[in-house]
Short mmCIF file of C-alpha atoms in Angstrom, two decimals:
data_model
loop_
_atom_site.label_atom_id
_atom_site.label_comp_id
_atom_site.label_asym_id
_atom_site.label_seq_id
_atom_site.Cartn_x
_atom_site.Cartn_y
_atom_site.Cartn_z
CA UNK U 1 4.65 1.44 5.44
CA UNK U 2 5.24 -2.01 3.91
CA UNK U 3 2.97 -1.30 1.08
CA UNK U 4 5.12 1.79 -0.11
CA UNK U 5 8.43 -0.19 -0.01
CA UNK U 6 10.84 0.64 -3.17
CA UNK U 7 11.86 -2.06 -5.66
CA UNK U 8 14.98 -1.31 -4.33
CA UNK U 9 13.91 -2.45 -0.50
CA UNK U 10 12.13 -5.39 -2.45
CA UNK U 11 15.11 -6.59 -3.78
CA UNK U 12 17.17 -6.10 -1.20
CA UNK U 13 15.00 -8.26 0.50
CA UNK U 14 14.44 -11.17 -1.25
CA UNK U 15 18.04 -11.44 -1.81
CA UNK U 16 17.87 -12.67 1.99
CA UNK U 17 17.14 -15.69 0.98
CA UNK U 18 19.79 -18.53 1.66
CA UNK U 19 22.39 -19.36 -1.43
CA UNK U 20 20.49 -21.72 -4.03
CA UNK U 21 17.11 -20.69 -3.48
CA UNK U 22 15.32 -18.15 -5.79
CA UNK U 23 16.21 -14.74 -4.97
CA UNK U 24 13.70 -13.48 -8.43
CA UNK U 25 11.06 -15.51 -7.21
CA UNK U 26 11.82 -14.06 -3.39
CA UNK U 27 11.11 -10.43 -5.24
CA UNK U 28 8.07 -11.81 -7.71
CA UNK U 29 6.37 -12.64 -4.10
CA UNK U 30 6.78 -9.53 -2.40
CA UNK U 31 5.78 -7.98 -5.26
CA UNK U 32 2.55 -10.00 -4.89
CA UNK U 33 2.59 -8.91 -1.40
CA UNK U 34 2.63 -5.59 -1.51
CA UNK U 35 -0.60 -5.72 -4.38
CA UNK U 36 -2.25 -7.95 -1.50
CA UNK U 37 -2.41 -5.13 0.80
CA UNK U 38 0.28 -6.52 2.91
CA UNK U 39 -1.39 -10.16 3.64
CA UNK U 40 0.27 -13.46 2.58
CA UNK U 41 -1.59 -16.18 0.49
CA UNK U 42 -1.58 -19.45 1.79
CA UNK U 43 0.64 -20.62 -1.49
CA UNK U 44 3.28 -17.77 0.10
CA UNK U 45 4.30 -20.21 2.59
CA UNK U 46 8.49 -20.34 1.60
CA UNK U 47 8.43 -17.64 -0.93
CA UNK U 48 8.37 -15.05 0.59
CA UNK U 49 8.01 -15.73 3.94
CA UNK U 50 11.65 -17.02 4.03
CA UNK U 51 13.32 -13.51 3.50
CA UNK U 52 10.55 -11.51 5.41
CA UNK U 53 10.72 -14.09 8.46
CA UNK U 54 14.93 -13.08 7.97
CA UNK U 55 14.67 -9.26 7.48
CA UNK U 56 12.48 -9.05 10.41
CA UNK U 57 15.01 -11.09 12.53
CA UNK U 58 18.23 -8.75 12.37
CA UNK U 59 19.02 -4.96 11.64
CA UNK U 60 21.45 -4.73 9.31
CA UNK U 61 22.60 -0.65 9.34
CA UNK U 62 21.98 1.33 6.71
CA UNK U 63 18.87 -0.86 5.67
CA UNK U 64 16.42 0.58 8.49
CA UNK U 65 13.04 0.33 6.36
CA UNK U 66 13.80 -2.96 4.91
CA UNK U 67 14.01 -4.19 8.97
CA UNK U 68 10.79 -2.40 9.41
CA UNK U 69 8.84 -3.63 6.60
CA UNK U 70 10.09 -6.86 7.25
CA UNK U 71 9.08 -6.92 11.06
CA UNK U 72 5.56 -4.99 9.77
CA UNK U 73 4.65 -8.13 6.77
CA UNK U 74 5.71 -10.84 9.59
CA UNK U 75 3.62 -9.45 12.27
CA UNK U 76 0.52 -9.53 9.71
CA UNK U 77 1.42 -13.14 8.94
CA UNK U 78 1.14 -13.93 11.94
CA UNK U 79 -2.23 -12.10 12.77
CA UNK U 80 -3.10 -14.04 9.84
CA UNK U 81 -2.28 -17.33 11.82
CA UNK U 82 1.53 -17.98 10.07
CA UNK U 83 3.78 -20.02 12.33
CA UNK U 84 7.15 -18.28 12.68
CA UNK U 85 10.56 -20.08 14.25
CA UNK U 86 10.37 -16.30 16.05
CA UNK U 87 8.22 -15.99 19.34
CA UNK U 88 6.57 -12.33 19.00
CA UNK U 89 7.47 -11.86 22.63
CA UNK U 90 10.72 -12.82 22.79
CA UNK U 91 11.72 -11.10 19.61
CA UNK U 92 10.50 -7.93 20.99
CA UNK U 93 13.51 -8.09 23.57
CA UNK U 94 15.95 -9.71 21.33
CA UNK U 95 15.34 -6.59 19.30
CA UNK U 96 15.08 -4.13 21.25
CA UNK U 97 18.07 -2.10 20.99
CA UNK U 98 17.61 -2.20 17.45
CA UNK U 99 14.53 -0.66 17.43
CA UNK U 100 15.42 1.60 19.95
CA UNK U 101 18.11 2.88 17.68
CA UNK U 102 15.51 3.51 14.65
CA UNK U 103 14.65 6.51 13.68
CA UNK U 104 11.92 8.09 15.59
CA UNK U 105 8.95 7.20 12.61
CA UNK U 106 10.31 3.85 12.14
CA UNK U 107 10.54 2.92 15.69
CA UNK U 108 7.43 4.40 16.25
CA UNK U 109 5.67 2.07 13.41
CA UNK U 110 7.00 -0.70 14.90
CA UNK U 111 6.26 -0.87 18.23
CA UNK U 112 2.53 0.87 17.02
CA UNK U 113 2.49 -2.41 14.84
CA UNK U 114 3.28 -4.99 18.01
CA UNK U 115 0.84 -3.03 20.14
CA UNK U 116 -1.99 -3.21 17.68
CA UNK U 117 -1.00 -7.29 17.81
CA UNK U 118 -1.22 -7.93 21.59
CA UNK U 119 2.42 -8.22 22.27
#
């Protein structure tokens, strides 16, 4: 699902980023992403990490699939070995009644996705 995100999701995404920081260069790396087949390079450390670790954190309505594709790219970082300020575990039940409110295919995809990681 994260590889058939909209430049619209894209940029609504890297505009996560915090003010001063490079919301272009945010999109340029998801971009980069998404032609990576989903995995991060290890020069994608800040950008984009920053604004996927972020959209993966909260669910802000009305922007369901950017949560999801979020949550999807930062559980393959960190099947890739990415360290994340978020514990997998934890964020599972901080988020839970966000994903529980999901439509039925998103929520589906992403507890599929943190099954298929171990958590």
């Amino acid at each position: 699902m994260a590889l058939t995100a909209s430049a619209t999701e894209l940029a609504w995404i890297a505009a996560l980023c915090d003010a001063g920081d490079d919301a272009p260069r945010h999109l340029a790396q998801l971009q980069a992403v998404q032609q990576q087949g989903g995995r991060l390079s290890e020069t994608q450390e800040w950008y984009p990490f920053e604004v996927i670790e972020r959209g993966a954190s909260h669910l802000h309505p009305g922007h369901e699939r950017e949560f999801v594709i979020c949550v999807l790219l930062w559980l393959q970082a960190l099947a890739q070995g990415r360290a994340s300020s978020l514990d997998p575990h934890l964020h599972l039940d901080d988020r839970a009644m966000d994903i529980e409110a999901l439509p039925d295919a998103l929520r589906d995809a992403v507890l599929d996705a943190f099954m298929a990681a171990g958590y």
